[in-house]
PDB file of C-alpha atoms in Angstrom:
ATOM      1  CA  LYS A 920      63.696 132.777 111.774  1.00  0.00           C
ATOM      2  CA  THR A 921      63.672 135.008 108.679  1.00  0.00           C
ATOM      3  CA  LEU A 922      67.309 134.517 107.565  1.00  0.00           C
ATOM      4  CA  LYS A 923      67.337 133.294 103.969  1.00  0.00           C
ATOM      5  CA  TYR A 924      70.886 133.940 102.705  1.00  0.00           C
ATOM      6  CA  LEU A 925      74.013 132.870 104.594  1.00  0.00           C
ATOM      7  CA  ASN A 926      77.572 133.124 103.227  1.00  0.00           C
ATOM      8  CA  LEU A 927      80.323 131.795 105.526  1.00  0.00           C
ATOM      9  CA  LYS A 928      82.915 131.302 102.768  1.00  0.00           C
ATOM     10  CA  GLY A 929      86.558 131.116 103.840  1.00  0.00           C
ATOM     11  CA  ASN A 930      86.094 130.486 107.560  1.00  0.00           C
ATOM     12  CA  HIS A 931      87.755 127.554 109.291  1.00  0.00           C
ATOM     13  CA  PHE A 932      85.366 125.495 111.398  1.00  0.00           C
ATOM     14  CA  SER A 933      86.231 122.634 113.720  1.00  0.00           C
ATOM     15  CA  GLN A 934      85.683 119.010 112.731  1.00  0.00           C
ATOM     16  CA  GLY A 935      82.533 118.843 114.850  1.00  0.00           C
ATOM     17  CA  THR A 936      78.953 119.065 113.633  1.00  0.00           C
ATOM     18  CA  HIS A 937      77.384 121.503 116.112  1.00  0.00           C
ATOM     19  CA  LEU A 938      77.595 124.511 113.795  1.00  0.00           C
ATOM     20  CA  ILE A 939      76.007 122.606 110.911  1.00  0.00           C
ATOM     21  CA  GLU A 940      73.276 121.301 113.195  1.00  0.00           C
ATOM     22  CA  GLY A 941      72.480 124.843 114.253  1.00  0.00           C
ATOM     23  CA  ILE A 942      72.448 126.216 110.704  1.00  0.00           C
ATOM     24  CA  SER A 943      70.204 123.458 109.410  1.00  0.00           C
ATOM     25  CA  LYS A 944      67.606 124.198 112.071  1.00  0.00           C
ATOM     26  CA  ASN A 945      66.793 127.469 110.328  1.00  0.00           C
ATOM     27  CA  PRO A 946      63.583 126.740 108.399  1.00  0.00           C
ATOM     28  CA  SER A 947      63.781 129.856 106.205  1.00  0.00           C
ATOM     29  CA  LEU A 948      67.334 129.402 104.887  1.00  0.00           C
ATOM     30  CA  ILE A 949      67.436 128.864 101.121  1.00  0.00           C
ATOM     31  CA  TYR A 950      71.056 129.797 100.240  1.00  0.00           C
ATOM     32  CA  LEU A 951      74.100 128.454 102.098  1.00  0.00           C
ATOM     33  CA  ASN A 952      77.732 128.986 101.096  1.00  0.00           C
ATOM     34  CA  LEU A 953      80.286 126.913 103.043  1.00  0.00           C
ATOM     35  CA  ASN A 954      83.090 127.185 100.474  1.00  0.00           C
ATOM     36  CA  SER A 955      86.536 126.593 102.049  1.00  0.00           C
ATOM     37  CA  CYS A 956      85.247 126.028 105.575  1.00  0.00           C
ATOM     38  CA  SER A 957      87.028 122.736 106.352  1.00  0.00           C
ATOM     39  CA  ILE A 958      83.718 120.871 106.204  1.00  0.00           C
ATOM     40  CA  SER A 959      84.379 117.164 106.807  1.00  0.00           C
ATOM     41  CA  THR A 960      82.468 113.924 106.299  1.00  0.00           C
ATOM     42  CA  PRO A 961      80.534 114.046 109.639  1.00  0.00           C
ATOM     43  CA  ALA A 962      79.353 117.595 108.926  1.00  0.00           C
ATOM     44  CA  CYS A 963      78.149 116.565 105.460  1.00  0.00           C
ATOM     45  CA  LEU A 964      76.293 113.601 106.949  1.00  0.00           C
ATOM     46  CA  THR A 965      74.555 116.048 109.299  1.00  0.00           C
ATOM     47  CA  LEU A 966      73.551 118.208 106.339  1.00  0.00           C
ATOM     48  CA  SER A 967      72.227 115.152 104.522  1.00  0.00           C
ATOM     49  CA  SER A 968      70.160 114.153 107.529  1.00  0.00           C
ATOM     50  CA  SER A 969      68.627 117.631 107.772  1.00  0.00           C
ATOM     51  CA  ILE A 970      67.755 117.618 104.069  1.00  0.00           C
ATOM     52  CA  SER A 971      66.147 114.182 104.340  1.00  0.00           C
ATOM     53  CA  ASN A 972      64.068 115.496 107.234  1.00  0.00           C
ATOM     54  CA  GLY A 973      62.583 118.265 105.113  1.00  0.00           C
ATOM     55  CA  TRP A 974      65.041 121.146 105.355  1.00  0.00           C
ATOM     56  CA  GLY A 975      64.134 123.375 102.384  1.00  0.00           C
ATOM     57  CA  ILE A 976      67.574 124.591 101.283  1.00  0.00           C
ATOM     58  CA  ILE A 977      67.676 125.567  97.580  1.00  0.00           C
ATOM     59  CA  SER A 978      71.308 126.502  96.835  1.00  0.00           C
ATOM     60  CA  LEU A 979      74.185 124.681  98.563  1.00  0.00           C
ATOM     61  CA  ASP A 980      77.879 125.442  98.003  1.00  0.00           C
ATOM     62  CA  LEU A 981      80.242 122.962  99.691  1.00  0.00           C
ATOM     63  CA  SER A 982      83.218 123.489  97.384  1.00  0.00           C
ATOM     64  CA  ASN A 983      86.865 123.334  98.501  1.00  0.00           C
ATOM     65  CA  ASN A 984      86.305 121.228 101.606  1.00  0.00           C
ATOM     66  CA  LYS A 985      87.269 117.769 102.901  1.00  0.00           C
ATOM     67  CA  ILE A 986      84.044 115.823 102.544  1.00  0.00           C
ATOM     68  CA  GLY A 987      85.371 112.731 100.749  1.00  0.00           C
ATOM     69  CA  SER A 988      83.572 109.942  98.889  1.00  0.00           C
ATOM     70  CA  LEU A 989      81.443 108.672 101.788  1.00  0.00           C
ATOM     71  CA  GLY A 990      80.013 112.083 102.618  1.00  0.00           C
ATOM     72  CA  VAL A 991      79.356 112.973  98.987  1.00  0.00           C
ATOM     73  CA  SER A 992      77.732 109.594  98.258  1.00  0.00           C
ATOM     74  CA  THR A 993      75.384 110.004 101.219  1.00  0.00           C
ATOM     75  CA  LEU A 994      74.465 113.537 100.164  1.00  0.00           C
ATOM     76  CA  LEU A 995      73.754 112.506  96.562  1.00  0.00           C
ATOM     77  CA  THR A 996      71.596 109.587  97.704  1.00  0.00           C
ATOM     78  CA  THR A 997      69.639 111.931  99.958  1.00  0.00           C
ATOM     79  CA  LEU A 998      69.130 114.429  97.142  1.00  0.00           C
ATOM     80  CA  SER A 999      67.805 111.761  94.781  1.00  0.00           C
ATOM     81  CA  GLY A1000      64.443 112.162  96.502  1.00  0.00           C
ATOM     82  CA  ASN A1001      64.727 115.888  97.214  1.00  0.00           C
ATOM     83  CA  SER A1002      62.448 118.529  95.693  1.00  0.00           C
ATOM     84  CA  THR A1003      64.078 121.806  96.768  1.00  0.00           C
ATOM     85  CA  VAL A1004      67.828 121.856  96.014  1.00  0.00           C
ATOM     86  CA  THR A1005      68.398 123.298  92.545  1.00  0.00           C
ATOM     87  CA  THR A1006      72.100 124.259  92.791  1.00  0.00           C
ATOM     88  CA  LEU A1007      74.846 122.036  94.229  1.00  0.00           C
ATOM     89  CA  ASN A1008      78.577 122.777  94.196  1.00  0.00           C
ATOM     90  CA  LEU A1009      80.892 119.957  95.317  1.00  0.00           C
ATOM     91  CA  SER A1010      84.042 121.128  93.547  1.00  0.00           C
ATOM     92  CA  SER A1011      87.383 120.072  95.070  1.00  0.00           C
ATOM     93  CA  ASN A1012      86.219 117.748  97.835  1.00  0.00           C
ATOM     94  CA  ASN A1013      88.603 114.809  97.535  1.00  0.00           C
ATOM     95  CA  PHE A1014      86.119 112.211  96.263  1.00  0.00           C
ATOM     96  CA  ASP A1015      86.461 109.703  93.454  1.00  0.00           C
ATOM     97  CA  SER A1016      84.442 107.529  91.077  1.00  0.00           C
ATOM     98  CA  SER A1017      83.102 105.401  93.957  1.00  0.00           C
ATOM     99  CA  ILE A1018      80.273 107.965  94.171  1.00  0.00           C
ATOM    100  CA  GLY A1019      79.006 106.500  90.875  1.00  0.00           C
ATOM    101  CA  PRO A1020      75.957 104.541  92.139  1.00  0.00           C
ATOM    102  CA  SER A1021      74.725 107.488  94.218  1.00  0.00           C
ATOM    103  CA  LEU A1022      75.265 109.903  91.330  1.00  0.00           C
ATOM    104  CA  LYS A1023      73.367 107.636  88.943  1.00  0.00           C
ATOM    105  CA  LYS A1024      70.448 107.434  91.348  1.00  0.00           C
ATOM    106  CA  LEU A1025      70.435 111.219  91.674  1.00  0.00           C
ATOM    107  CA  ILE A1026      70.405 111.963  87.944  1.00  0.00           C
ATOM    108  CA  LEU A1027      67.710 109.346  87.267  1.00  0.00           C
ATOM    109  CA  SER A1028      65.427 110.308  90.163  1.00  0.00           C
ATOM    110  CA  ASN A1029      65.835 114.026  90.867  1.00  0.00           C
ATOM    111  CA  ARG A1030      63.627 116.397  88.879  1.00  0.00           C
ATOM    112  CA  VAL A1031      64.629 119.804  90.283  1.00  0.00           C
ATOM    113  CA  LEU A1032      68.440 119.944  90.344  1.00  0.00           C
ATOM    114  CA  ASN A1033      69.563 122.179  87.471  1.00  0.00           C
ATOM    115  CA  SER A1034      73.173 123.076  88.347  1.00  0.00           C
ATOM    116  CA  LEU A1035      75.787 120.503  89.427  1.00  0.00           C
ATOM    117  CA  ASP A1036      79.504 121.179  89.926  1.00  0.00           C
ATOM    118  CA  LEU A1037      81.742 118.112  90.440  1.00  0.00           C
ATOM    119  CA  SER A1038      84.943 119.735  89.168  1.00  0.00           C
ATOM    120  CA  LYS A1039      88.443 119.186  90.545  1.00  0.00           C
ATOM    121  CA  ASN A1040      87.817 115.646  91.791  1.00  0.00           C
ATOM    122  CA  ARG A1041      89.380 112.402  90.523  1.00  0.00           C
ATOM    123  CA  LEU A1042      86.323 110.959  88.801  1.00  0.00           C
ATOM    124  CA  SER A1043      87.604 109.464  85.495  1.00  0.00           C
ATOM    125  CA  ASP A1044      85.564 108.040  82.600  1.00  0.00           C
ATOM    126  CA  THR A1045      83.503 105.953  85.022  1.00  0.00           C
ATOM    127  CA  ILE A1046      81.509 109.060  85.920  1.00  0.00           C
ATOM    128  CA  ALA A1047      81.345 110.209  82.286  1.00  0.00           C
ATOM    129  CA  VAL A1048      79.726 106.872  81.379  1.00  0.00           C
ATOM    130  CA  ILE A1049      77.173 107.318  84.166  1.00  0.00           C
ATOM    131  CA  PHE A1050      76.186 110.677  82.701  1.00  0.00           C
ATOM    132  CA  SER A1051      75.976 109.123  79.251  1.00  0.00           C
ATOM    133  CA  GLU A1052      73.532 106.551  80.642  1.00  0.00           C
ATOM    134  CA  THR A1053      71.389 108.997  82.591  1.00  0.00           C
ATOM    135  CA  LEU A1054      71.321 112.332  80.725  1.00  0.00           C
ATOM    136  CA  PRO A1055      68.894 111.164  78.001  1.00  0.00           C
ATOM    137  CA  SER A1056      66.201 110.632  80.656  1.00  0.00           C
ATOM    138  CA  ASN A1057      66.982 113.738  82.723  1.00  0.00           C
ATOM    139  CA  ASP A1058      65.068 116.915  81.947  1.00  0.00           C
ATOM    140  CA  SER A1059      66.155 119.217  84.779  1.00  0.00           C
ATOM    141  CA  LEU A1060      69.953 119.524  84.630  1.00  0.00           C
ATOM    142  CA  THR A1061      70.984 122.620  82.654  1.00  0.00           C
ATOM    143  CA  ASP A1062      74.516 123.342  83.917  1.00  0.00           C
ATOM    144  CA  LEU A1063      77.140 120.601  84.445  1.00  0.00           C
ATOM    145  CA  ASN A1064      80.748 121.283  85.471  1.00  0.00           C
ATOM    146  CA  LEU A1065      83.201 118.390  85.005  1.00  0.00           C
ATOM    147  CA  ALA A1066      86.389 120.438  84.695  1.00  0.00           C
ATOM    148  CA  THR A1067      89.555 118.732  85.960  1.00  0.00           C
ATOM    149  CA  THR A1068      87.912 115.358  86.563  1.00  0.00           C
ATOM    150  CA  TRP A1069      90.335 113.070  84.651  1.00  0.00           C
ATOM    151  CA  ILE A1070      87.960 112.442  81.743  1.00  0.00           C
ATOM    152  CA  THR A1071      89.538 111.076  78.541  1.00  0.00           C
ATOM    153  CA  ASP A1072      88.429 110.931  74.894  1.00  0.00           C
ATOM    154  CA  ALA A1073      86.286 107.846  75.457  1.00  0.00           C
ATOM    155  CA  GLY A1074      84.332 109.461  78.279  1.00  0.00           C
ATOM    156  CA  ALA A1075      83.804 112.714  76.401  1.00  0.00           C
ATOM    157  CA  VAL A1076      82.573 110.930  73.257  1.00  0.00           C
ATOM    158  CA  SER A1077      80.209 108.778  75.308  1.00  0.00           C
ATOM    159  CA  MET A1078      78.738 111.869  76.953  1.00  0.00           C
ATOM    160  CA  ALA A1079      78.394 113.694  73.644  1.00  0.00           C
ATOM    161  CA  LYS A1080      76.342 110.845  72.186  1.00  0.00           C
ATOM    162  CA  SER A1081      73.967 111.043  75.139  1.00  0.00           C
ATOM    163  CA  ILE A1082      73.686 114.842  74.969  1.00  0.00           C
ATOM    164  CA  VAL A1083      72.282 114.480  71.457  1.00  0.00           C
ATOM    165  CA  ARG A1084      69.295 112.770  73.087  1.00  0.00           C
ATOM    166  CA  ASN A1085      69.024 115.358  75.864  1.00  0.00           C
ATOM    167  CA  THR A1086      67.048 118.599  75.485  1.00  0.00           C
ATOM    168  CA  SER A1087      67.718 120.326  78.810  1.00  0.00           C
ATOM    169  CA  LEU A1088      71.516 120.632  79.196  1.00  0.00           C
ATOM    170  CA  LEU A1089      72.643 124.148  78.238  1.00  0.00           C
ATOM    171  CA  ARG A1090      76.181 124.411  79.660  1.00  0.00           C
ATOM    172  CA  LEU A1091      78.916 121.755  79.864  1.00  0.00           C
ATOM    173  CA  ASN A1092      82.412 122.350  81.233  1.00  0.00           C
ATOM    174  CA  LEU A1093      85.086 119.808  80.254  1.00  0.00           C
ATOM    175  CA  LYS A1094      88.041 122.131  80.805  1.00  0.00           C
ATOM    176  CA  ASP A1095      91.415 120.717  81.893  1.00  0.00           C
ATOM    177  CA  ASN A1096      90.838 117.038  81.246  1.00  0.00           C
ATOM    178  CA  PHE A1097      92.714 114.427  79.181  1.00  0.00           C
ATOM    179  CA  LEU A1098      91.171 115.133  75.775  1.00  0.00           C
ATOM    180  CA  SER A1099      93.435 114.595  72.759  1.00  0.00           C
ATOM    181  CA  THR A1100      94.036 116.639  69.615  1.00  0.00           C
ATOM    182  CA  LEU A1101      91.638 114.709  67.392  1.00  0.00           C
ATOM    183  CA  VAL A1102      88.666 114.199  69.685  1.00  0.00           C
ATOM    184  CA  GLY A1103      87.405 117.754  69.134  1.00  0.00           C
ATOM    185  CA  PHE A1104      86.387 116.988  65.550  1.00  0.00           C
ATOM    186  CA  GLU A1105      84.665 113.790  66.663  1.00  0.00           C
ATOM    187  CA  LEU A1106      82.719 115.733  69.295  1.00  0.00           C
ATOM    188  CA  LEU A1107      81.794 118.282  66.648  1.00  0.00           C
ATOM    189  CA  ASP A1108      80.381 115.612  64.340  1.00  0.00           C
ATOM    190  CA  ILE A1109      78.347 114.067  67.146  1.00  0.00           C
ATOM    191  CA  LEU A1110      76.950 117.345  68.493  1.00  0.00           C
ATOM    192  CA  GLN A1111      75.848 118.694  65.108  1.00  0.00           C
ATOM    193  CA  SER A1112      72.363 117.291  65.665  1.00  0.00           C
ATOM    194  CA  ASN A1113      71.983 118.854  69.127  1.00  0.00           C
ATOM    195  CA  HIS A1114      70.126 122.183  69.089  1.00  0.00           C
ATOM    196  CA  THR A1115      69.968 122.991  72.806  1.00  0.00           C
ATOM    197  CA  LEU A1116      73.560 123.060  74.110  1.00  0.00           C
ATOM    198  CA  LEU A1117      74.516 126.746  74.339  1.00  0.00           C
ATOM    199  CA  TRP A1118      78.034 126.609  75.786  1.00  0.00           C
ATOM    200  CA  ILE A1119      80.812 124.031  76.109  1.00  0.00           C
ATOM    201  CA  ASP A1120      84.343 124.593  77.451  1.00  0.00           C
ATOM    202  CA  LEU A1121      87.061 122.352  75.983  1.00  0.00           C
ATOM    203  CA  SER A1122      89.975 124.617  76.905  1.00  0.00           C
ATOM    204  CA  SER A1123      93.147 123.482  78.697  1.00  0.00           C
ATOM    205  CA  ASN A1124      93.036 120.165  76.834  1.00  0.00           C
ATOM    206  CA  GLN A1125      94.980 119.104  73.750  1.00  0.00           C
ATOM    207  CA  VAL A1126      91.935 119.622  71.541  1.00  0.00           C
ATOM    208  CA  ASP A1127      92.736 121.253  68.186  1.00  0.00           C
ATOM    209  CA  THR A1128      92.084 125.013  68.179  1.00  0.00           C
ATOM    210  CA  PHE A1129      90.086 124.793  64.943  1.00  0.00           C
ATOM    211  CA  ALA A1130      87.880 122.110  66.496  1.00  0.00           C
ATOM    212  CA  ILE A1131      87.251 124.293  69.552  1.00  0.00           C
ATOM    213  CA  ASP A1132      86.308 127.219  67.277  1.00  0.00           C
ATOM    214  CA  ALA A1133      83.950 124.982  65.330  1.00  0.00           C
ATOM    215  CA  VAL A1134      82.277 123.679  68.491  1.00  0.00           C
ATOM    216  CA  ASN A1135      81.896 127.257  69.734  1.00  0.00           C
ATOM    217  CA  SER A1136      80.274 128.165  66.419  1.00  0.00           C
ATOM    218  CA  LEU A1137      77.869 125.276  66.849  1.00  0.00           C
ATOM    219  CA  CYS A1138      76.906 126.591  70.292  1.00  0.00           C
ATOM    220  CA  LYS A1139      76.483 130.073  68.816  1.00  0.00           C
ATOM    221  CA  ARG A1140      74.139 128.589  66.224  1.00  0.00           C
ATOM    222  CA  ASN A1141      72.077 127.080  69.031  1.00  0.00           C
ATOM    223  CA  ARG A1142      71.927 130.420  70.854  1.00  0.00           C
ATOM    224  CA  ILE A1143      70.641 132.084  67.696  1.00  0.00           C
ATOM    225  CA  LEU A1144      68.035 129.338  67.242  1.00  0.00           C
ATOM    226  CA  LEU A1145      66.943 129.790  70.860  1.00  0.00           C
ATOM    227  CA  LYS A1146      66.547 133.528  70.352  1.00  0.00           C
ATOM    228  CA  GLU A1147      64.489 132.924  67.213  1.00  0.00           C
ATOM    229  CA  ARG A1148      62.238 130.447  69.006  1.00  0.00           C
ATOM    230  CA  LYS A1149      61.638 132.938  71.792  1.00  0.00           C
TER     231      LYS A1149
END
């Protein structure tokens, strides 16, 4: 009854849901790591049901599993009305851009989620556009990981324009996407007027090295401004 922190990373569980049902009956649990545990869609649906019924989990790591688009969509829809989960890691879970409507609902409605990792999934610019539409009205998300999500120049530029109107996002990871040589300078021009973004990763793209250095300098400027404000 007093267990708060549970890390089961790297264990292989059966396709059933009994284990998840048992874990989610613990009312005190606030941190759960199920990274690389062969968690499937039914297990994720069970987690979603528990959360919708008031389970007070705060940090949830489901990375490197087999959840798929249906399970992730259901979880995101559930979390759109949640007031406890602040950290969610869904990296490498074999889902695609069909999660878009659920993701949009989450970003527009949720006011507590501050860290979201969707990396290593085939999302494309469709998801980047959703963030560009929702980030200006979101004031809770501070850390967003979109590494290896098939985003191109158009998606990155669209997001950058929305980040200018966002004052909460501090960290953005766009590593290992399909960004071209020239887009770095365009991103730099757009982000000049943003004074809150503290870190952005454009590595493992084709972005010009000088552009990456300039963007990093911009983020350094913002860190200095933050320190001065404090």
